GROMACS .gro file of C-alpha atoms in nm:
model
  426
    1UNK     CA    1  -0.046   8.198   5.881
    2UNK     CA    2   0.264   8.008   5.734
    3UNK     CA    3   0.362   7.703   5.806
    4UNK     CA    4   0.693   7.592   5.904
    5UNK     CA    5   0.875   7.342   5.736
    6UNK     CA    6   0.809   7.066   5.986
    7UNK     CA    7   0.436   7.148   5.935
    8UNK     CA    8   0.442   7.162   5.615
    9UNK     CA    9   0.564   6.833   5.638
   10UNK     CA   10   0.315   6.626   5.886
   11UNK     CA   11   0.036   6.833   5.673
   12UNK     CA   12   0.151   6.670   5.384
   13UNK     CA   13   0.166   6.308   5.496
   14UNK     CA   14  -0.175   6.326   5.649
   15UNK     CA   15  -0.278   6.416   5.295
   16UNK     CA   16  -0.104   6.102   5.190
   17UNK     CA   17  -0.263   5.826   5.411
   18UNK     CA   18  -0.606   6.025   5.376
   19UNK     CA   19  -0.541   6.017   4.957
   20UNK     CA   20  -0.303   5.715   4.866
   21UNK     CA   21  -0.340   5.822   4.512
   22UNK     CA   22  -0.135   6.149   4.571
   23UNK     CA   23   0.138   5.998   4.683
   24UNK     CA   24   0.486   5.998   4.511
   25UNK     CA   25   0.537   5.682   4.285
   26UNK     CA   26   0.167   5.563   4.386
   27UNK     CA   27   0.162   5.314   4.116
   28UNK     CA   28   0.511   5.135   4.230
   29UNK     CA   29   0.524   4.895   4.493
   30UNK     CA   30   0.626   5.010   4.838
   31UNK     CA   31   0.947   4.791   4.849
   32UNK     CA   32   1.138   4.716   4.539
   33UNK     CA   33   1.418   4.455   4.518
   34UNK     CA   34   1.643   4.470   4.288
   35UNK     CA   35   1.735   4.128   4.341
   36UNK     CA   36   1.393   3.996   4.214
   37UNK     CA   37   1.376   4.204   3.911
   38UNK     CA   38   1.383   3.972   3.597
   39UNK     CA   39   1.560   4.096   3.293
   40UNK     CA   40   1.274   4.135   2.994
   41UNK     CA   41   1.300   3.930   2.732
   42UNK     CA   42   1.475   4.060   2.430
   43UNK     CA   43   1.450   3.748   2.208
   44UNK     CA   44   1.180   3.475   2.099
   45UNK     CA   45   1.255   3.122   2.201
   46UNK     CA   46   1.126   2.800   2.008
   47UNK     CA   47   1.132   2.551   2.232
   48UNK     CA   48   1.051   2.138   2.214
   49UNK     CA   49   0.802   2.015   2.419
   50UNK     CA   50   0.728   1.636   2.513
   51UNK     CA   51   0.478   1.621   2.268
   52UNK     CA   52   0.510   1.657   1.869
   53UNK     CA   53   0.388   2.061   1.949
   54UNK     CA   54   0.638   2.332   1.962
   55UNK     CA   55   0.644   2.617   2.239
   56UNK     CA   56   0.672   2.947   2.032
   57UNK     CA   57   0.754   3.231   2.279
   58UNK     CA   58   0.759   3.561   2.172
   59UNK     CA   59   0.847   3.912   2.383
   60UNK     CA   60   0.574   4.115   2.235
   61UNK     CA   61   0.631   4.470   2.418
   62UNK     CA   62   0.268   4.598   2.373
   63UNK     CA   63  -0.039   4.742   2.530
   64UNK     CA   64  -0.326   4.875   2.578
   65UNK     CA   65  -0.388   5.133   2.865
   66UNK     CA   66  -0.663   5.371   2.900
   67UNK     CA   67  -0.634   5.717   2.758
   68UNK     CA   68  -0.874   5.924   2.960
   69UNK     CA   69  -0.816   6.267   2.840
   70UNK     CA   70  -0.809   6.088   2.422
   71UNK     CA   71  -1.123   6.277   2.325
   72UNK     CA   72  -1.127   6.104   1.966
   73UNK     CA   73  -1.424   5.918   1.806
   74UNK     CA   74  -1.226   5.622   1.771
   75UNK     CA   75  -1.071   5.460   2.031
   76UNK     CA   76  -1.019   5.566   2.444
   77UNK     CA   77  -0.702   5.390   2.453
   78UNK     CA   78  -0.319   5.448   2.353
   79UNK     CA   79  -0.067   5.183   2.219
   80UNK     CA   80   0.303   5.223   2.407
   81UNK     CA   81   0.586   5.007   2.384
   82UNK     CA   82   0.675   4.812   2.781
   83UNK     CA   83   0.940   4.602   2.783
   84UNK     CA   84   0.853   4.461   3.091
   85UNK     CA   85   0.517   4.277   2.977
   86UNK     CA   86   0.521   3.928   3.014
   87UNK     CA   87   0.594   3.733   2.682
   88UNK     CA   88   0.301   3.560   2.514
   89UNK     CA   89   0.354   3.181   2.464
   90UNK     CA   90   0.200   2.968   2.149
   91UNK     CA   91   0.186   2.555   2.102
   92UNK     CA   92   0.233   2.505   1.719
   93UNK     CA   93   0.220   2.155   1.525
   94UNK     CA   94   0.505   2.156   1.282
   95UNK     CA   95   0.209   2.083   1.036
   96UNK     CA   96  -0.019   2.367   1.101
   97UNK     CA   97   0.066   2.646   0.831
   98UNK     CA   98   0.284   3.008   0.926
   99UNK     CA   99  -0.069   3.174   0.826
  100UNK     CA  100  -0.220   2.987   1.182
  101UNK     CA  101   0.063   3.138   1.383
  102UNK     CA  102   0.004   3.440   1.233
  103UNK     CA  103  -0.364   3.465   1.321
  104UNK     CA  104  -0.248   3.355   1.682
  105UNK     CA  105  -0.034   3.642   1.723
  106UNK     CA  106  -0.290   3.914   1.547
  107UNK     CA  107  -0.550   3.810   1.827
  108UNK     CA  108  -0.317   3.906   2.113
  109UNK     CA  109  -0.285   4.258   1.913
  110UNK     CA  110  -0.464   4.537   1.871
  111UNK     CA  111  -0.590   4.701   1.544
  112UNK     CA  112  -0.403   4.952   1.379
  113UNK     CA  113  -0.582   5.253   1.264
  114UNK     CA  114  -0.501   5.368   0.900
  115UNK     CA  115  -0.673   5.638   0.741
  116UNK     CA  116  -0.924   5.683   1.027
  117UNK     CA  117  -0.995   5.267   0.990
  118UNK     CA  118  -0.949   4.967   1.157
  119UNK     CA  119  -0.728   4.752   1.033
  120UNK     CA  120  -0.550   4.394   1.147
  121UNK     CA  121  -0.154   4.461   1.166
  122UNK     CA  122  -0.005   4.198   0.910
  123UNK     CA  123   0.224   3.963   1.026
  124UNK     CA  124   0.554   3.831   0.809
  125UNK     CA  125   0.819   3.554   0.896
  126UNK     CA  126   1.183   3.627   0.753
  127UNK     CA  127   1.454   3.356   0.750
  128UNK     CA  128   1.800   3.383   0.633
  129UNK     CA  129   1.817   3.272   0.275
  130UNK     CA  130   2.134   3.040   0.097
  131UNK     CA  131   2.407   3.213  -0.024
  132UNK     CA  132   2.327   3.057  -0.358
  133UNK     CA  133   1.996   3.285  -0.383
  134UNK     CA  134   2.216   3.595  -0.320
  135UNK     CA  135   2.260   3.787  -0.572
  136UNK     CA  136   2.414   4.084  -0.398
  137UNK     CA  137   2.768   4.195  -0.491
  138UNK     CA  138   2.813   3.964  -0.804
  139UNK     CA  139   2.784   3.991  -1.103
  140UNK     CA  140   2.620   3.783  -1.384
  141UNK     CA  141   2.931   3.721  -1.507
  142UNK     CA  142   3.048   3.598  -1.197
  143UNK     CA  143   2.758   3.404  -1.113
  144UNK     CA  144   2.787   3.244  -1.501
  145UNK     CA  145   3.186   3.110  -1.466
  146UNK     CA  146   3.112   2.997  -1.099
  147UNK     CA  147   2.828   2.762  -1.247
  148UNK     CA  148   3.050   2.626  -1.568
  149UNK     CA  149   3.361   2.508  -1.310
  150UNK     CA  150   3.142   2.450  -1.018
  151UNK     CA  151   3.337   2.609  -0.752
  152UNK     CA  152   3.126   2.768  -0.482
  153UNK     CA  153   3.127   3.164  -0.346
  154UNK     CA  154   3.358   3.301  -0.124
  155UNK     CA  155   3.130   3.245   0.217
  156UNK     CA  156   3.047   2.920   0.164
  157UNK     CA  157   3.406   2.794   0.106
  158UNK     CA  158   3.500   3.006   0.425
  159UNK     CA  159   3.232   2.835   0.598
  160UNK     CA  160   3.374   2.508   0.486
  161UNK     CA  161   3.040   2.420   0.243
  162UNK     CA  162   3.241   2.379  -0.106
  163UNK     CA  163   3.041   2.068  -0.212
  164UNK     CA  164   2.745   2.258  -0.246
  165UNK     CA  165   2.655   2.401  -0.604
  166UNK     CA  166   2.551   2.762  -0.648
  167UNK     CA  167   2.212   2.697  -0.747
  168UNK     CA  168   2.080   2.465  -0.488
  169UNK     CA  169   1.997   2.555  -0.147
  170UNK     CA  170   2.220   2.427   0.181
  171UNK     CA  171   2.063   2.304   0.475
  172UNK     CA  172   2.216   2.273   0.810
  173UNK     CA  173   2.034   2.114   1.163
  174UNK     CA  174   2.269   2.370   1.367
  175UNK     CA  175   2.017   2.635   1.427
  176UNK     CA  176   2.115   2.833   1.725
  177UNK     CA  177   2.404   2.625   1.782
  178UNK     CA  178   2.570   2.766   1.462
  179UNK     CA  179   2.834   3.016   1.445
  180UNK     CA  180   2.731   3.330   1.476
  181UNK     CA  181   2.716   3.573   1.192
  182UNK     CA  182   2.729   3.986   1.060
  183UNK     CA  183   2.414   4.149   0.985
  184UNK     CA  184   2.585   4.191   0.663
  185UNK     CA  185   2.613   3.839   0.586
  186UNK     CA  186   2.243   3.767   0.630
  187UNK     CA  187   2.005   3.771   0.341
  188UNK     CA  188   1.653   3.804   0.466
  189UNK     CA  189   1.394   3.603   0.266
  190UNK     CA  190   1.027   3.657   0.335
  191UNK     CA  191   0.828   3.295   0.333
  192UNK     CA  192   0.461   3.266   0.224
  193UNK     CA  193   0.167   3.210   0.498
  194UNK     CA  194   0.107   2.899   0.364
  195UNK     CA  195   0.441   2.734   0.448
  196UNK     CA  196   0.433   2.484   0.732
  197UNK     CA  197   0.604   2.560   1.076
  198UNK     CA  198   0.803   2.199   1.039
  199UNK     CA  199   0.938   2.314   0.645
  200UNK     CA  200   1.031   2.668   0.781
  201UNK     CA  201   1.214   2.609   1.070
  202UNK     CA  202   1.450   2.380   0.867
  203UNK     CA  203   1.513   2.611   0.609
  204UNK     CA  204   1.553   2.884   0.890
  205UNK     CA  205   1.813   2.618   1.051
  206UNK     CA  206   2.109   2.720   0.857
  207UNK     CA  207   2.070   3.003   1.048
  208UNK     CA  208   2.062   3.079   1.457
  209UNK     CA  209   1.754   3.282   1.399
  210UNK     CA  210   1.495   3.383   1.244
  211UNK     CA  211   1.262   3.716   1.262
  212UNK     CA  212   0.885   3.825   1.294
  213UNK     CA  213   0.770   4.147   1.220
  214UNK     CA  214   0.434   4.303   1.277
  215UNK     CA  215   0.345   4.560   1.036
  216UNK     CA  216   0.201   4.899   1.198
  217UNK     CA  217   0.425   4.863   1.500
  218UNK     CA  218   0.720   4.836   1.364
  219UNK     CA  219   0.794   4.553   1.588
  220UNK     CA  220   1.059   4.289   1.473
  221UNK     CA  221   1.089   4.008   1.714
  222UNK     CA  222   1.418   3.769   1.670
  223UNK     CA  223   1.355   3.408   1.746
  224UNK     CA  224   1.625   3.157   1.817
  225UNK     CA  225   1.599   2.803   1.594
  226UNK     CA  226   1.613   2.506   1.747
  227UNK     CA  227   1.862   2.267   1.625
  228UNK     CA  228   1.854   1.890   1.571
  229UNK     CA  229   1.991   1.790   1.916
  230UNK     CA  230   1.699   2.045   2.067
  231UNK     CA  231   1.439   1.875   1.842
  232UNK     CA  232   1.532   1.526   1.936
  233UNK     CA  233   1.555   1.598   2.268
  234UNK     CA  234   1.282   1.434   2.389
  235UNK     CA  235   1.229   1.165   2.200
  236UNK     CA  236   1.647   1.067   2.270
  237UNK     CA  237   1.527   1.059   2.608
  238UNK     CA  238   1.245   0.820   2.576
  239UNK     CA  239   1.438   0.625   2.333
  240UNK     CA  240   1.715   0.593   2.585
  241UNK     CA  241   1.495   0.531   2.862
  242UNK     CA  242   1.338   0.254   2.651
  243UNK     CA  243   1.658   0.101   2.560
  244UNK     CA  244   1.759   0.036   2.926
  245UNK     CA  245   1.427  -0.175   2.969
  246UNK     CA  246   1.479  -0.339   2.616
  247UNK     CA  247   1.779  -0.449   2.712
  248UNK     CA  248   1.680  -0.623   3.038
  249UNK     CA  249   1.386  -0.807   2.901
  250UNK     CA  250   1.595  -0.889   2.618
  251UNK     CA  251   1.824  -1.158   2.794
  252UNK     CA  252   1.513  -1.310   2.923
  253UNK     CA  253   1.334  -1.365   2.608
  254UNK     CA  254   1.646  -1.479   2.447
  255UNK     CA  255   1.707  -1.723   2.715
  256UNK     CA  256   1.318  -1.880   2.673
  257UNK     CA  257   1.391  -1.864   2.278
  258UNK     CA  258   1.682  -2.071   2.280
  259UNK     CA  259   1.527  -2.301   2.542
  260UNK     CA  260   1.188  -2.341   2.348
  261UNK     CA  261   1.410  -2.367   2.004
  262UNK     CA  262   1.587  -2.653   2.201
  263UNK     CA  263   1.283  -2.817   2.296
  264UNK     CA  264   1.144  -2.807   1.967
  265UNK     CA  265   1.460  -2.979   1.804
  266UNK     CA  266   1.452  -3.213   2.057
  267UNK     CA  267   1.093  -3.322   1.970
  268UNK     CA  268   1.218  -3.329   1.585
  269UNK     CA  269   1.506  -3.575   1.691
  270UNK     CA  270   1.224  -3.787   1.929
  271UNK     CA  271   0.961  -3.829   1.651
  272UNK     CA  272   1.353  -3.931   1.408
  273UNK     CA  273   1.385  -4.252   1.697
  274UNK     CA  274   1.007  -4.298   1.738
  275UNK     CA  275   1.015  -4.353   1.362
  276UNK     CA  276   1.340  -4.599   1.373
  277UNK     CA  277   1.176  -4.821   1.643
  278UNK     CA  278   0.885  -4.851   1.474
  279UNK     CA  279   1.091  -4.954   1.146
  280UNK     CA  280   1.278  -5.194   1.419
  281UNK     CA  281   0.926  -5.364   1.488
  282UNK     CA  282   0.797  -5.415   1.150
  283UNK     CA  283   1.182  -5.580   1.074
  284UNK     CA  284   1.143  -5.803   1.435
  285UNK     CA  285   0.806  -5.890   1.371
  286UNK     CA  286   0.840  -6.005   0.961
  287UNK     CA  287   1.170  -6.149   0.998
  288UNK     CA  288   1.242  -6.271   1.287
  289UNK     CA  289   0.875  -6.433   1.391
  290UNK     CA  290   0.633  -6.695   1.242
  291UNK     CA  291   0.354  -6.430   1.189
  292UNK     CA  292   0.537  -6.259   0.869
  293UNK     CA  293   0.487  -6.074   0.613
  294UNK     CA  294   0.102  -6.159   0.595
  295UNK     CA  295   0.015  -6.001   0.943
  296UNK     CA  296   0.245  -5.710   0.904
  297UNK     CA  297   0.115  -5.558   0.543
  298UNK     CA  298  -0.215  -5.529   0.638
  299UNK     CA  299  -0.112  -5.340   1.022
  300UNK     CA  300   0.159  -5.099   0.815
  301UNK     CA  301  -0.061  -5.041   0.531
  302UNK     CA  302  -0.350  -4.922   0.826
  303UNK     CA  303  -0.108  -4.741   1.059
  304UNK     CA  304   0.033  -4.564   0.736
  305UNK     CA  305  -0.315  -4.491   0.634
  306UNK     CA  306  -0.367  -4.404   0.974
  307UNK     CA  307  -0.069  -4.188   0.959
  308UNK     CA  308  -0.170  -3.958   0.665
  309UNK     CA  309  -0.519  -3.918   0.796
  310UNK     CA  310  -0.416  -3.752   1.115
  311UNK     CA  311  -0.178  -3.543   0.896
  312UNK     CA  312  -0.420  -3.392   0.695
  313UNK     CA  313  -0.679  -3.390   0.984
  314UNK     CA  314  -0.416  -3.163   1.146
  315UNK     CA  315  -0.336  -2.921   0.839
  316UNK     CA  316  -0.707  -2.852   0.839
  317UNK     CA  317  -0.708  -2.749   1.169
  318UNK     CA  318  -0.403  -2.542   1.197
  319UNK     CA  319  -0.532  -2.406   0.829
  320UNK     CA  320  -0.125  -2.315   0.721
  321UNK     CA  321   0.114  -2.563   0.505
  322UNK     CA  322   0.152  -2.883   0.614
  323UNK     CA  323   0.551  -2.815   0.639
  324UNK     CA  324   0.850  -2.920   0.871
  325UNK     CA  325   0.886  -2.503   0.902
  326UNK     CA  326   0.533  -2.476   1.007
  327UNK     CA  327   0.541  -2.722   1.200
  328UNK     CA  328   0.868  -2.616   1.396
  329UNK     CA  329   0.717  -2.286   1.415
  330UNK     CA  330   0.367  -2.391   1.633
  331UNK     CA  331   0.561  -2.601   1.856
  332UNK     CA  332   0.842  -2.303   1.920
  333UNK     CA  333   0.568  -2.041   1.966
  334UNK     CA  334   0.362  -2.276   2.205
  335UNK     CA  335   0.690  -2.357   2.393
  336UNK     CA  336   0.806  -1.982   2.414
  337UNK     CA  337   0.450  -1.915   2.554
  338UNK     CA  338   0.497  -2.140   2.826
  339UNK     CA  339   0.819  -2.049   2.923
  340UNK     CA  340   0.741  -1.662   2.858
  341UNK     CA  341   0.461  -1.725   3.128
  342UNK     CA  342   0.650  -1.947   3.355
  343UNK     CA  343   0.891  -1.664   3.408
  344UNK     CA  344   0.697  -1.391   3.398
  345UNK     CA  345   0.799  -1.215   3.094
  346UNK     CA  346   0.511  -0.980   2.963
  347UNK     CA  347   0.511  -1.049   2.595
  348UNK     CA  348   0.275  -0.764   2.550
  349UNK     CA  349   0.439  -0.514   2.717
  350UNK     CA  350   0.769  -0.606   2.495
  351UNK     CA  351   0.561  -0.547   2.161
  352UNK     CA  352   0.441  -0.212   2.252
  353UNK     CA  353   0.810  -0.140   2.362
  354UNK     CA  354   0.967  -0.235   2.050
  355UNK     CA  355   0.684  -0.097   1.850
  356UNK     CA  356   0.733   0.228   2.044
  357UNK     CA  357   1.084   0.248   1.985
  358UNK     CA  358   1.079   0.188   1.642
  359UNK     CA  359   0.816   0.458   1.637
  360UNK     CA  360   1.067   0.699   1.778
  361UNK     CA  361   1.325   0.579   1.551
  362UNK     CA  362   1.163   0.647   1.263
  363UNK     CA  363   1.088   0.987   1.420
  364UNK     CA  364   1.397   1.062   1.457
  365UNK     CA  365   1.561   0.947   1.139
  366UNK     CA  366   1.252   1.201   0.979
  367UNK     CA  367   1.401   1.492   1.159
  368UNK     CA  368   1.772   1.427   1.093
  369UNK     CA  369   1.673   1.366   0.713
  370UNK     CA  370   1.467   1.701   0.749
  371UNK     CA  371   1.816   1.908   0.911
  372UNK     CA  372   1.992   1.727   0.620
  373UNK     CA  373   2.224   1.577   0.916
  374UNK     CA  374   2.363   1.224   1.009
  375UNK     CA  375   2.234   1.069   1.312
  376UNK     CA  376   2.405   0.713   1.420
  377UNK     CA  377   2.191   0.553   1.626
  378UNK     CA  378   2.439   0.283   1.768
  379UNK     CA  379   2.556   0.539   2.031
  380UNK     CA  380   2.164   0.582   2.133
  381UNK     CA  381   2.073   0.242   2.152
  382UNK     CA  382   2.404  -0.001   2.160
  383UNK     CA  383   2.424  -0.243   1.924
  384UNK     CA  384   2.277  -0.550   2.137
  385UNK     CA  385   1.967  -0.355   2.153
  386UNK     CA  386   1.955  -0.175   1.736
  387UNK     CA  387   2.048  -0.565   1.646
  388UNK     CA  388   1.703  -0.664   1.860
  389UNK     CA  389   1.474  -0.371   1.733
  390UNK     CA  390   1.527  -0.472   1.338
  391UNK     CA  391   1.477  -0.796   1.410
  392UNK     CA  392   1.163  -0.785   1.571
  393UNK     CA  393   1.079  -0.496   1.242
  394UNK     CA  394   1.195  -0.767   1.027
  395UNK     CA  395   0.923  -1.071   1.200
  396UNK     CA  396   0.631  -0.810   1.210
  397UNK     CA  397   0.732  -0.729   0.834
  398UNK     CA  398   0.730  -1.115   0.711
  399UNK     CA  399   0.405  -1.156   0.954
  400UNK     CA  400   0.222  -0.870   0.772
  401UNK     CA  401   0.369  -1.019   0.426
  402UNK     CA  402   0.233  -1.351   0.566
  403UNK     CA  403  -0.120  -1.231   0.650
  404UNK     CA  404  -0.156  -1.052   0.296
  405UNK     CA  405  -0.053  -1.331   0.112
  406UNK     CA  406  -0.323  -1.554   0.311
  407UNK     CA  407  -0.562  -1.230   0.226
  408UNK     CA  408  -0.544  -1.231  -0.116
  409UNK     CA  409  -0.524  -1.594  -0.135
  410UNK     CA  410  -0.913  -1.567   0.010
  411UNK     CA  411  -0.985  -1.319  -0.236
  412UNK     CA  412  -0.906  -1.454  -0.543
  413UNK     CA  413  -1.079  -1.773  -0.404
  414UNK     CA  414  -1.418  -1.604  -0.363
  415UNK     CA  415  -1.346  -1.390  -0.694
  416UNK     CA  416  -1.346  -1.713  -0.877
  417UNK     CA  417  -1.641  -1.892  -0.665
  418UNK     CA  418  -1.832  -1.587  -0.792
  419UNK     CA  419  -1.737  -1.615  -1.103
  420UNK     CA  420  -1.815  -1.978  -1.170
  421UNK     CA  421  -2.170  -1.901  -0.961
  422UNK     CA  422  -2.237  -1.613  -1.233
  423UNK     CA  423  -2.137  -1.836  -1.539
  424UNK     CA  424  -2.429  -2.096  -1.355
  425UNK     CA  425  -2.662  -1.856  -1.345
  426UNK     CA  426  -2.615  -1.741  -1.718
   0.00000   0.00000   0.00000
């Protein structure tokens, strides 16, 4: 008996909740918007991270599905292209080597049979090279007069680089901020394995790019390179969010210095009139009494005496030289000390600060001499707070100095104690 259409049709969607599997587009889901589909992603990203580590993300559009009906002896499986796979994320150190990455990206790949073997697909990293390296459409006797007057090629004094010479490379911190060029103007150099990720990317920055390929697959994945601004980024942050608390704990501790450098010039100009009344006395008392000279020398010559005992008594305890600048120092740091903790300024937690923030600006400064670019720190900091920072460089520096100078001043003390102990023995 036939069925009619409407028949045909309930028989069929019985079939369907009995056997999901047999059902039209069984492996999509049963509502689809196309509001919530995300576009795949066509290009690699290099991004900064808080941290010194990068965030390498690359689109690889591979895998591995089971091949049922594959009846070879080598592998059940097929290898197809999806665009829609999820792109595979890496943390690099600028200091780990390309060859790392590329052992990262061969584990999330599968092996490439050649000639009936297994065999890891090899992975290369292409940046664009200088212009200077080129040696496409010119000749050697091009190449020759451009060297003996200097003048650079045609690209690079479009581009506006006519300082630089032909033979030496041209480095830029642009990265993907720079202009955007032909495929015809790019010339594709392939960098050894053993090149570090920092030393590549700022060669690759004179580019906005810079390319991966995966031999077997014939996969070549474009990755956007990060400029100075993006490489900084974090650390300009923390650095700025640093300065703000620099600069409030500043005023403070310059208030308590000039208050405890006050006090201390204060107690130079009361020992100056302790000293005149005491020469006042010694006048009154021989001059202007019947006692004389014959009881005064004997009480100067013992409070003079007196004097230069408790002097040296006092150098050996402090163990520095017995100096007005040492002794201005001790009594400003023991003043500062008081006041620091009579206000409740955290002397510790302004060292690491300014410690930290030199840190950074050093970091920084590395970078921008790495992207061969200029980076003025006044805007960053202000120059209240830049004015601060190298000063407090500049006290740690002499301190250091200070403490070496006292360390070798022990060693060559004991060098020659051992020395004059060997020459006794002999």
């Amino acid at each position: 008996k036939r069925l009619d259409d409407h028949e045909q049709e309930d028989r069929v969607r019985q079939h369907q909740i009995k056997r999901p599997w047999h059902r039209e587009d069984a492996d999509k889901p049963p509502v689809r918007e196309p509001g919530n589909e995300k576009a795949p992603l066509k290009k690699g990203k290099l991004l900064t991270t808080p941290t010194r580590l990068l965030k390498l993300v690359l689109p690889l559009p591979i895998r591995v599905e089971k091949d049922k009906s594959n009846n070879s002896k080598d592998y059940a499986r097929s290898i197809s292209a999806n665009d829609e796979i999820q792109p595979l994320a890496l943390l690099i150190h600028p200091q780990q080597p390309l060859s790392y990455v590329e052992r990262l990206i061969q584990a999330e790949l599968p092996a490439v049979i050649e000639d009936g073997k297994e065999k890891i697909p090899n992975v290369y990293f292409r940046a664009e090279d200088t212009e200077g390296s080129s040696s496409e459409g010119t000749t050697q006797s091009e190449l020759r007069h451009r060297e003996e007057t200097n003048q650079p090629s045609a690209s690079a004094a479009a581009s506006g680089d006519v300082e630089t010479p032909p033979n030496v490379a041209s480095f830029s911190g642009l990265g993907r901020e720079g202009p955007e060029r032909e495929h015809k103007e790019k010339n594709w150099v392939r960098w050894s394995s053993s090149t570090e990720m920092g030393d590549f990317i700022r060669d690759a920055a004179r580019g906005r790019e810079f390319a991966i390929e995966v031999e077997g697959y014939g996969i070549e994945m474009r990755v956007g390179v990060p400029s100075f601004n993006d490489r900084t980024y974090y650390m300009r942050m923390r650095l700025r969010k640093m300065t703000k608390q620099i600069e409030a704990m500043a005023t403070l501790k310059h208030e308590c210095d000039e208050l405890a450098h006050r006090s201390a010039h204060r107690l130079a100009k009361g020992g100056f009139v302790l000293l005149s009344g005491w020469w006042g006395v010694v006048y009154y008392i021989t001059f202007q009494t019947e006692y004389g000279w014959d009881l005064v020398e004997p009480v100067t010559y013992l409070a003079g005496l007196t004097t230069i005992m408790g002097g040296y008594l006092w150098f050996l305890y402090i163990n520095r030289d017995l100096s007005y600048k040492a002794a201005m120092n001790i009594t400003v740091s023991r003043r500062q000390n008081a006041l620091y903790e009579s206000r409740g300024f955290n002397i510790r937690k302004w060292e690491s600060l300014v410690e930290e923030a030199n840190s950074l600006r050093k970091e920084i400064k590395a970078v921008a001499v790495e992207y061969d670019v200029e980076w003025d720190e006044t805007k960053l900091l202000g120059d209240e707070v830049k004015d601060v920072l190298d000063k407090e460089k500049k006290v740690k520096k002499r301190a250091a100095g200070d403490d070496d100078e006292e360390d070798g001043d022990d060693d060559k003390t004991s060098s020659k104690t051992e020395n004059k102990k060997a020459e006794e023995k002999k």
